[in-house]
Tab-separated table of C-alpha atoms and ligand atoms in Angstrom:
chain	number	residue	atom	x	y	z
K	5	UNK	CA	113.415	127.765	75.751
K	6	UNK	CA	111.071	124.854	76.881
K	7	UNK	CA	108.976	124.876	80.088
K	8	UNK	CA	110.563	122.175	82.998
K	9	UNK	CA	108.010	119.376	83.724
K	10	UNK	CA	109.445	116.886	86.495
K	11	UNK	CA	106.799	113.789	86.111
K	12	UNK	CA	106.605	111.406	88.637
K	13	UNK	CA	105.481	107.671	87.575
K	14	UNK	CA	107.443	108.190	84.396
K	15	UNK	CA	107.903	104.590	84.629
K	16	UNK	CA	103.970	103.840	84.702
K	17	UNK	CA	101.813	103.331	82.333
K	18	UNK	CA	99.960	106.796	82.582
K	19	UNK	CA	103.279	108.456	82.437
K	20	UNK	CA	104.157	106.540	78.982
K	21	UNK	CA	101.559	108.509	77.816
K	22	UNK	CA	102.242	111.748	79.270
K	23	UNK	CA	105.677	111.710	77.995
K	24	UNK	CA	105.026	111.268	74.542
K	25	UNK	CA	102.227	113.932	74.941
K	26	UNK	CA	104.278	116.416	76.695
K	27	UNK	CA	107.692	116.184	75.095
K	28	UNK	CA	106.543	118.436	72.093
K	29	UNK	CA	106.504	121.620	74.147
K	30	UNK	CA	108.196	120.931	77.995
K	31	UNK	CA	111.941	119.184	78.905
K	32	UNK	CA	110.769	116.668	80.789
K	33	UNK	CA	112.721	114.876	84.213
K	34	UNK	CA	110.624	112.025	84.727
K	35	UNK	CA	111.057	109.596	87.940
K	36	UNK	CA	110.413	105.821	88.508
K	37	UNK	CA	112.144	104.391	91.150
K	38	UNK	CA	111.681	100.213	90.954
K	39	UNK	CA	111.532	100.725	86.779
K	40	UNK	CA	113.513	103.030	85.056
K	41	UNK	CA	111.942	104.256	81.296
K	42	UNK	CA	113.955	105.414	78.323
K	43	UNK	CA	112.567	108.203	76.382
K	44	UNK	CA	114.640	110.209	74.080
K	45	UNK	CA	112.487	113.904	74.953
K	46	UNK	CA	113.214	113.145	78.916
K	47	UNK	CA	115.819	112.909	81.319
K	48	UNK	CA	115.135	109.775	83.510
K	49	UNK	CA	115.448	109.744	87.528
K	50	UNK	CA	115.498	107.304	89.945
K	51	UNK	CA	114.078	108.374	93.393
K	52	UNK	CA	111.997	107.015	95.992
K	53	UNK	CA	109.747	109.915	96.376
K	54	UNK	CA	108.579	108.827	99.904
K	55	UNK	CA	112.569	109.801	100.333
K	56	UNK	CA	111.743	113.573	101.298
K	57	UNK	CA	114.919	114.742	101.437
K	58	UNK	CA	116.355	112.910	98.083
K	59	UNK	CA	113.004	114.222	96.155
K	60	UNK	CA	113.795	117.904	97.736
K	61	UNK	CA	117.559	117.983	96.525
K	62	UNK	CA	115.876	117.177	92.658
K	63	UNK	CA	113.439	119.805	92.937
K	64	UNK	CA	116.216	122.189	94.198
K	65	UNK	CA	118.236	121.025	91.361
K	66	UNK	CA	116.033	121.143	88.179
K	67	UNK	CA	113.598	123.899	89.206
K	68	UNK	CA	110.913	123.164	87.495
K	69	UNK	CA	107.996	125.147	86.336
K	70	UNK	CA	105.375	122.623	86.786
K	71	UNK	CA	104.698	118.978	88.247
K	72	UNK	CA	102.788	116.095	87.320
K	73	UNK	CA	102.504	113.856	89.857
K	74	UNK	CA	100.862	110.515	88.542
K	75	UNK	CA	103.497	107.969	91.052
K	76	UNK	CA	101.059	105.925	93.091
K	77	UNK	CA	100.653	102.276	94.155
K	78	UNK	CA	97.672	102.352	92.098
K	79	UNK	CA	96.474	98.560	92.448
K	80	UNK	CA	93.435	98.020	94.764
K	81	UNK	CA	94.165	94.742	95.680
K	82	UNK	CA	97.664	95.589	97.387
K	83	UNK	CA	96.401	98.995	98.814
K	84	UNK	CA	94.048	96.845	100.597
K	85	UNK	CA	96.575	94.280	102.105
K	86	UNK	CA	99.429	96.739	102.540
K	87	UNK	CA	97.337	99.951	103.885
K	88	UNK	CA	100.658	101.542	105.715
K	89	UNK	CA	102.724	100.902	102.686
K	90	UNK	CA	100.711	101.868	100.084
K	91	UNK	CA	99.587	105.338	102.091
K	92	UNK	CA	103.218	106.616	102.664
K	93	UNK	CA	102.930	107.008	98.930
K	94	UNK	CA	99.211	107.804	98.142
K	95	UNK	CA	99.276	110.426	101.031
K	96	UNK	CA	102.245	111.130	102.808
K	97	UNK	CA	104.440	111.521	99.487
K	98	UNK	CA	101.443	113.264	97.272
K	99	UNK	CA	101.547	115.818	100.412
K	100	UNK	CA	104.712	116.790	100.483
K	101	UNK	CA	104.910	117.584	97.040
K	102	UNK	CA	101.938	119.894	97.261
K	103	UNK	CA	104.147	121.199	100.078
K	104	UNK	CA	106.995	121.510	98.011
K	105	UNK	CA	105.179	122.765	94.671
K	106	UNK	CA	103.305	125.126	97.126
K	107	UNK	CA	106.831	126.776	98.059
K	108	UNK	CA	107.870	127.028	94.604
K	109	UNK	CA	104.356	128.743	93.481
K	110	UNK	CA	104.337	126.539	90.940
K	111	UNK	CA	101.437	124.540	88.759
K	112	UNK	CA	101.056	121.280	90.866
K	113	UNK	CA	99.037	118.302	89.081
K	114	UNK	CA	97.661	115.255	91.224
K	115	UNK	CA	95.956	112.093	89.563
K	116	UNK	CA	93.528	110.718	91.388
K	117	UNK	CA	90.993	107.722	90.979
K	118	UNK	CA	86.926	107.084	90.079
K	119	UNK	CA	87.478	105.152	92.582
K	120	UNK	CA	86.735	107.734	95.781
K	121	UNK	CA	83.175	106.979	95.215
K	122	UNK	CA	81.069	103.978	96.424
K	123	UNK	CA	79.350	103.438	92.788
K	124	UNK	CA	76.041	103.552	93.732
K	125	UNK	CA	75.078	106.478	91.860
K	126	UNK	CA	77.177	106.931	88.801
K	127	UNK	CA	77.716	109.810	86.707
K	128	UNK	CA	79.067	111.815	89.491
K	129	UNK	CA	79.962	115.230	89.775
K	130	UNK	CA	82.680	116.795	90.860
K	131	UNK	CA	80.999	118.209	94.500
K	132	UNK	CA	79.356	114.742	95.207
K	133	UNK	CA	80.331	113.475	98.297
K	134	UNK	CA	83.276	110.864	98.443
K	135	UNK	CA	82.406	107.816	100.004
K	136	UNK	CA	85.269	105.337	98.971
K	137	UNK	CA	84.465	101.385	99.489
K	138	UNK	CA	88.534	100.316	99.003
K	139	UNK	CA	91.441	101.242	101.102
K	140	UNK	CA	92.791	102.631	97.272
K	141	UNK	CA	90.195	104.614	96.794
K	142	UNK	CA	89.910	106.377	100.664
K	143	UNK	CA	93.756	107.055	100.290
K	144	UNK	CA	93.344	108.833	96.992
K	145	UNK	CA	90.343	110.796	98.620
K	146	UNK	CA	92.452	111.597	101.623
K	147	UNK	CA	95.166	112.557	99.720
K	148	UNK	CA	92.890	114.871	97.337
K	149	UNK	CA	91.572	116.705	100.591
K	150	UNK	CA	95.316	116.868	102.293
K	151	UNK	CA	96.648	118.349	98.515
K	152	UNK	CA	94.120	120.815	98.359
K	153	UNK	CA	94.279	122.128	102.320
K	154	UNK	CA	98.193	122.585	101.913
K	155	UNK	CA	98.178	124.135	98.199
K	156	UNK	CA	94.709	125.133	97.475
K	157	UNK	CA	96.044	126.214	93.673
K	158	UNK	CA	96.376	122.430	92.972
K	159	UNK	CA	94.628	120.448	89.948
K	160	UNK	CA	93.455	117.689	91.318
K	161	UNK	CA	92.047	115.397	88.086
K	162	UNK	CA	89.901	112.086	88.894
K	163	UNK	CA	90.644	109.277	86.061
K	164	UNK	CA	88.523	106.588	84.965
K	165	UNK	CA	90.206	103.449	83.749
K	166	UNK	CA	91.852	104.048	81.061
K	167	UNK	CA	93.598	101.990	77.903
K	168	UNK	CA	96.502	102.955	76.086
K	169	UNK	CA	99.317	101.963	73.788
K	170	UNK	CA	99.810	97.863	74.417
K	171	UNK	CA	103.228	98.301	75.005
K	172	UNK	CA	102.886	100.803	77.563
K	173	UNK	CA	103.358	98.439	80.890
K	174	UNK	CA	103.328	94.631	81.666
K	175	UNK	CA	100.005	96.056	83.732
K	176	UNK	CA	98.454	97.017	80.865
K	177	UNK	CA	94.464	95.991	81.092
K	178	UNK	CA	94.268	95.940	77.200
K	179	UNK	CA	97.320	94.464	76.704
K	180	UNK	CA	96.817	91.430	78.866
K	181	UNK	CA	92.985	91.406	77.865
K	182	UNK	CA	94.320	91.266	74.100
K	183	UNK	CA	97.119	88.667	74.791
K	184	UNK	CA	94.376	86.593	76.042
K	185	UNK	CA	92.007	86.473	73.719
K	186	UNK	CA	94.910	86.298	71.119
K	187	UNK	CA	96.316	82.987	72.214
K	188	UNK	CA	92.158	81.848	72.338
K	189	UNK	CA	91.583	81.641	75.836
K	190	UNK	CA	88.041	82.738	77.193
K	191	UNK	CA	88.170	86.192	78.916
K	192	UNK	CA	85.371	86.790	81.299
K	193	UNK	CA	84.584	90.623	81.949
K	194	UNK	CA	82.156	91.983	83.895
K	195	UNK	CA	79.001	93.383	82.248
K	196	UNK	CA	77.830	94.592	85.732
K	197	UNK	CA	80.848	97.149	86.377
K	198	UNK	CA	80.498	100.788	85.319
K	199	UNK	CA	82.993	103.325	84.082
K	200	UNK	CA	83.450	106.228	82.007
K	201	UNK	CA	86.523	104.194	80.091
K	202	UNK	CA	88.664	106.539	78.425
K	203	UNK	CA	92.183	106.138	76.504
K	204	UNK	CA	95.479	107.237	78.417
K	205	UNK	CA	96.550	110.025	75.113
K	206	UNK	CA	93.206	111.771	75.431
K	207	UNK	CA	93.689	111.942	79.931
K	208	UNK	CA	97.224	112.981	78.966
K	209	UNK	CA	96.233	115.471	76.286
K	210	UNK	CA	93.531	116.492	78.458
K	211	UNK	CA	95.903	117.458	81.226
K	212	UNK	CA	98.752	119.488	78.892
K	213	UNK	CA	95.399	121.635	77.345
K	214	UNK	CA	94.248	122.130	81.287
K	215	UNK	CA	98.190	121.947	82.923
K	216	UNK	CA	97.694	125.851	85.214
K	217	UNK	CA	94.196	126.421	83.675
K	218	UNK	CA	91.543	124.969	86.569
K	219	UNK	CA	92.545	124.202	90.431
K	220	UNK	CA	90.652	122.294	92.661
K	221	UNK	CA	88.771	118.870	91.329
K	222	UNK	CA	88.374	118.397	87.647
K	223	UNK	CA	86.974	114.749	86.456
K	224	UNK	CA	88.853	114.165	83.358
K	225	UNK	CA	87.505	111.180	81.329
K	226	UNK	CA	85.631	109.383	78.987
K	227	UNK	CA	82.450	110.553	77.335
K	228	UNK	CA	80.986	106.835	76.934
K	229	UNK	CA	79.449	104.642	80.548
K	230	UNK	CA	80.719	101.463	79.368
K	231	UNK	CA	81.097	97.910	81.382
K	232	UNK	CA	84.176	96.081	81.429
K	233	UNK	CA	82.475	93.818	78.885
K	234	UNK	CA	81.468	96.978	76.575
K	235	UNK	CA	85.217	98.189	76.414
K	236	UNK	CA	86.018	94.380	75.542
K	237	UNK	CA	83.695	93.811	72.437
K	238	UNK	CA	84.788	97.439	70.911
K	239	UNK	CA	88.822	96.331	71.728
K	240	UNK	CA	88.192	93.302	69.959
K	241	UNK	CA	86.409	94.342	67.307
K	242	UNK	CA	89.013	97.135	66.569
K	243	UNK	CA	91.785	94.424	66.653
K	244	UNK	CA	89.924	92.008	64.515
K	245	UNK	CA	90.072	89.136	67.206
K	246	UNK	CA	87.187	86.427	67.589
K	247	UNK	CA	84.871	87.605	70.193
K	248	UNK	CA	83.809	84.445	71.079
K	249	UNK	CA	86.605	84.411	73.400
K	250	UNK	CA	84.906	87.072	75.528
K	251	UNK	CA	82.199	86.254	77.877
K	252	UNK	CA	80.607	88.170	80.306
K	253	UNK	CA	81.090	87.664	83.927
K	254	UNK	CA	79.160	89.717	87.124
K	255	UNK	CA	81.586	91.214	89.582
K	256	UNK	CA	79.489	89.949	92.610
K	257	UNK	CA	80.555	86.225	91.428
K	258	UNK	CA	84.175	87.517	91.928
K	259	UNK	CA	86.208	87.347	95.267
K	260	UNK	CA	88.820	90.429	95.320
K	261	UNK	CA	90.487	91.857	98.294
K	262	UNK	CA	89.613	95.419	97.687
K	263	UNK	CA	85.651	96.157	97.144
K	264	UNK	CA	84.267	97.050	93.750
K	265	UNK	CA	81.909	99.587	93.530
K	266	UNK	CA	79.453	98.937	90.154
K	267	UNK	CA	79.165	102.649	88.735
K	268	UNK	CA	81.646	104.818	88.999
K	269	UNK	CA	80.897	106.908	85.888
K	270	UNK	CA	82.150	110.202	85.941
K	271	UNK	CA	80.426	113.325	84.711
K	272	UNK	CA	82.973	115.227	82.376
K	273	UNK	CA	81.037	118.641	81.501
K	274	UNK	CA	83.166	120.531	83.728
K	275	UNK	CA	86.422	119.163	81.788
K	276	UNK	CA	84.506	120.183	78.303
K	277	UNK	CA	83.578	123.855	79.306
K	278	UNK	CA	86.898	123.940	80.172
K	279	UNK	CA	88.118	122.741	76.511
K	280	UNK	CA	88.428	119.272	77.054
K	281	UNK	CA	87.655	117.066	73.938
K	282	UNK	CA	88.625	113.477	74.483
K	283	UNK	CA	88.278	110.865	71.648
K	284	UNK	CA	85.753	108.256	71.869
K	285	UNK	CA	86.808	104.710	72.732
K	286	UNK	CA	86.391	103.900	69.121
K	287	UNK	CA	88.559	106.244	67.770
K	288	UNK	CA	91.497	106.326	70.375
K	289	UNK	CA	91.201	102.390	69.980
K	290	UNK	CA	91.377	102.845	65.768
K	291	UNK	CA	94.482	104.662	66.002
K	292	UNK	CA	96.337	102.273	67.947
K	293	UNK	CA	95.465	99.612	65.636
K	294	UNK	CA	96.115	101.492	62.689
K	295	UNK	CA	99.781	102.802	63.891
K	296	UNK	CA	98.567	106.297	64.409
K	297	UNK	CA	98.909	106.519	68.159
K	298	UNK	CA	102.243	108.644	68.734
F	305	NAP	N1	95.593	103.165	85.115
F	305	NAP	C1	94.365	103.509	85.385
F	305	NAP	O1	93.419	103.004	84.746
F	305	NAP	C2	94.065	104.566	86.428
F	305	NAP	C3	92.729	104.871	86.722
F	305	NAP	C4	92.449	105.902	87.632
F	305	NAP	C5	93.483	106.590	88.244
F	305	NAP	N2	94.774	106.247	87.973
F	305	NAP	C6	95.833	107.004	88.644
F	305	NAP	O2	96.738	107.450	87.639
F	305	NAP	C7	98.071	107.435	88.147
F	305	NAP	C8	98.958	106.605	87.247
F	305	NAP	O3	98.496	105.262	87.230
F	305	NAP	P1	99.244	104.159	86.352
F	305	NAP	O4	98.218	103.233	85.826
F	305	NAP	O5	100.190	104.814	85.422
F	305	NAP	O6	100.056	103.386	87.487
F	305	NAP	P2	101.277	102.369	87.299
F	305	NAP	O7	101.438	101.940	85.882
F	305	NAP	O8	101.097	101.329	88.358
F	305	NAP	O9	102.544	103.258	87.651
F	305	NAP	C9	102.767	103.688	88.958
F	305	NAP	C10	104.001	104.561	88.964
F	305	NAP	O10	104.236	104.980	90.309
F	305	NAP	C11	105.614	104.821	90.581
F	305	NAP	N3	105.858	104.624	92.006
F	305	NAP	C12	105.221	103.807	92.872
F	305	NAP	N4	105.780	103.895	94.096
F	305	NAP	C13	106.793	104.799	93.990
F	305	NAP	C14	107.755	105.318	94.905
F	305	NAP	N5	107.784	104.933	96.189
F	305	NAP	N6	108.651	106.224	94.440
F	305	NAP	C15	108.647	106.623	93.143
F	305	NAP	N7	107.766	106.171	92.241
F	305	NAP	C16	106.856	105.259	92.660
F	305	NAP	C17	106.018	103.575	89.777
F	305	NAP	O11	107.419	103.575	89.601
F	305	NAP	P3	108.263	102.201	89.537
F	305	NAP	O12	107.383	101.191	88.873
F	305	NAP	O13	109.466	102.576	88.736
F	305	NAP	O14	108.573	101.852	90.956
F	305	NAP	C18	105.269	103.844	88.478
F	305	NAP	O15	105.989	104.710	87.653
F	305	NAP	C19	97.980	106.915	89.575
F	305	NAP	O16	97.981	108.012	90.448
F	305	NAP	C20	96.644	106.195	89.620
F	305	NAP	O17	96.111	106.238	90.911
F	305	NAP	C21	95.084	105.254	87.084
């Protein structure tokens, strides 16, 4: 009999991923809550997981043996204009389900973000000291100290940006970076912005092959420092577009709400010694073209 996974942001674009990656060995119950997702290998919920006592009734229900928890409002720019929103989720929600996964001794998986460090450094370790410049990023760093206080057994794993399958979410990056340069408008990406890029099926392979293997922090990404504009020329040279379309731009000519810190590389030998073996960029990119994702 299959494992019970119960996945929160099965509606997101990570959890697209995860799904697909998971569904050969676990029954998934997946939850979105504004989206719903149809998946043949997965029951689909709808719950508002800031709803304690809603999200407590399903875990009484299903039992599961392990949780991924990848729900979060994950975009910067609204974290930073809608702080008390966006932390009832980031924090309050990601605590209680430590809480809850604590009582239930069972394997308890929390995403969290390059993004709780200020970039100044790059290629940082797992012990450097957090020092997030966006209201995103100090949630996701609160909410990785809160996690592991509560349920010290935890994973917590710290993403890069990642790329997937263009059909994964309308907030795709290279899906509306492709669109664009499809339909020949100029796309301007940053050659000054820093990160270890990495494709959503290797993070989500990465976390089935370390699912109850490592607690505490683990950075799980992308072997390759690339700039926006990097990750750009290799997309659209592995989709055969015209790269004359893409130009490269410097984040400090850019206005955003939330602060963007310029290298937040991520060292990944902790992840490898572990067993980790992502693609590269290349590769992951080369099956997607080529059919061969899922
Ligand atoms: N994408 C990246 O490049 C990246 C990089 C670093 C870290 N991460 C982290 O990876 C995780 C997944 O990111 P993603 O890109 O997949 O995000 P996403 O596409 O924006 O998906 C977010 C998910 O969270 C769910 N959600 C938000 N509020 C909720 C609520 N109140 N109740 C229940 N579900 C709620 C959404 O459900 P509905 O839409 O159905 O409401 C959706 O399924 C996040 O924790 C993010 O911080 C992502």
């Amino acid at each position: 009999m299959k494992k019970k996974l119960l996945l929160t942001g099965a509606s997101g674009f990570l959890g697209y991923h995860i799904l697909r990656v998971f569904a050969r060995d676990w029954e998934i119950y997946g939850i979105g809550n504004a989206k719903t997702f149809d998946f043949a290998g997965a029951t689909a919920i709808k719950c508002d997981i800031t709803n304690y006592i809603e999200l407590g009734n399903f875990m009484d229900d299903i039992e599961p043996d392990a949780v991924i928890h990848t729900a979060a409002i994950a975009d910067a720019n609204f974290c930073q204009q809608n702080p008390d929103l966006s932390y009832s989720v980031n924090v309050d929600a990601s605590k209680n389900l430590a809480g809850i996964c604590c009582d239930f001794q069972i394997p308890f998986v929390f995403t969290s973000t390059d993004l709780v460090f200020d970039g100044k450094k790059g290629m940082y370790q797992e012990e450097d000291e957090k020092s997030p410049v966006s209201v995103y990023g100090e949630q996701k760093a609160k909410a990785e100290d809160e996690i592991l206080k509560i349920y010290p057994e935890s994973t917590v794993f710290r993403l890069p940006i990642m790329f997937g399958y263009p059909q994964a979410s309308t907030g795709n990056y290279l899906h509306n970076f492709l669109n664009q340069v499809n339909n020949r408008q100029v796309a301007n990406l940053f050659n000054d912005e820093y990160r270890s890029v990495c494709g959503a099926k290797s993070i989500s392979e990465g976390i089935l092959q370390l699912l109850g293997k490592s607690s505490g922090v683990v950075h799980l990404a992308g072997k390759e420092r690339l700039s926006r504009y990097d990750f750009g020329m290799k997309a659209v040279a592995a989709f055969g577009l015209d790269p004359a379309f893409v130009k490269e731009s410097s984040q400090k000519e850019m206005k955003s709400a939330a602060p963007r810190p310029a290298d937040v590389s991520l060292n990944i030998n902790k992840a490898i010694n572990l067993g980790f073996l992502p693609l590269s960029v290349h590769e992951e990119l080369e099956q997607i073209v080529n059919g061969k994702y899922f």
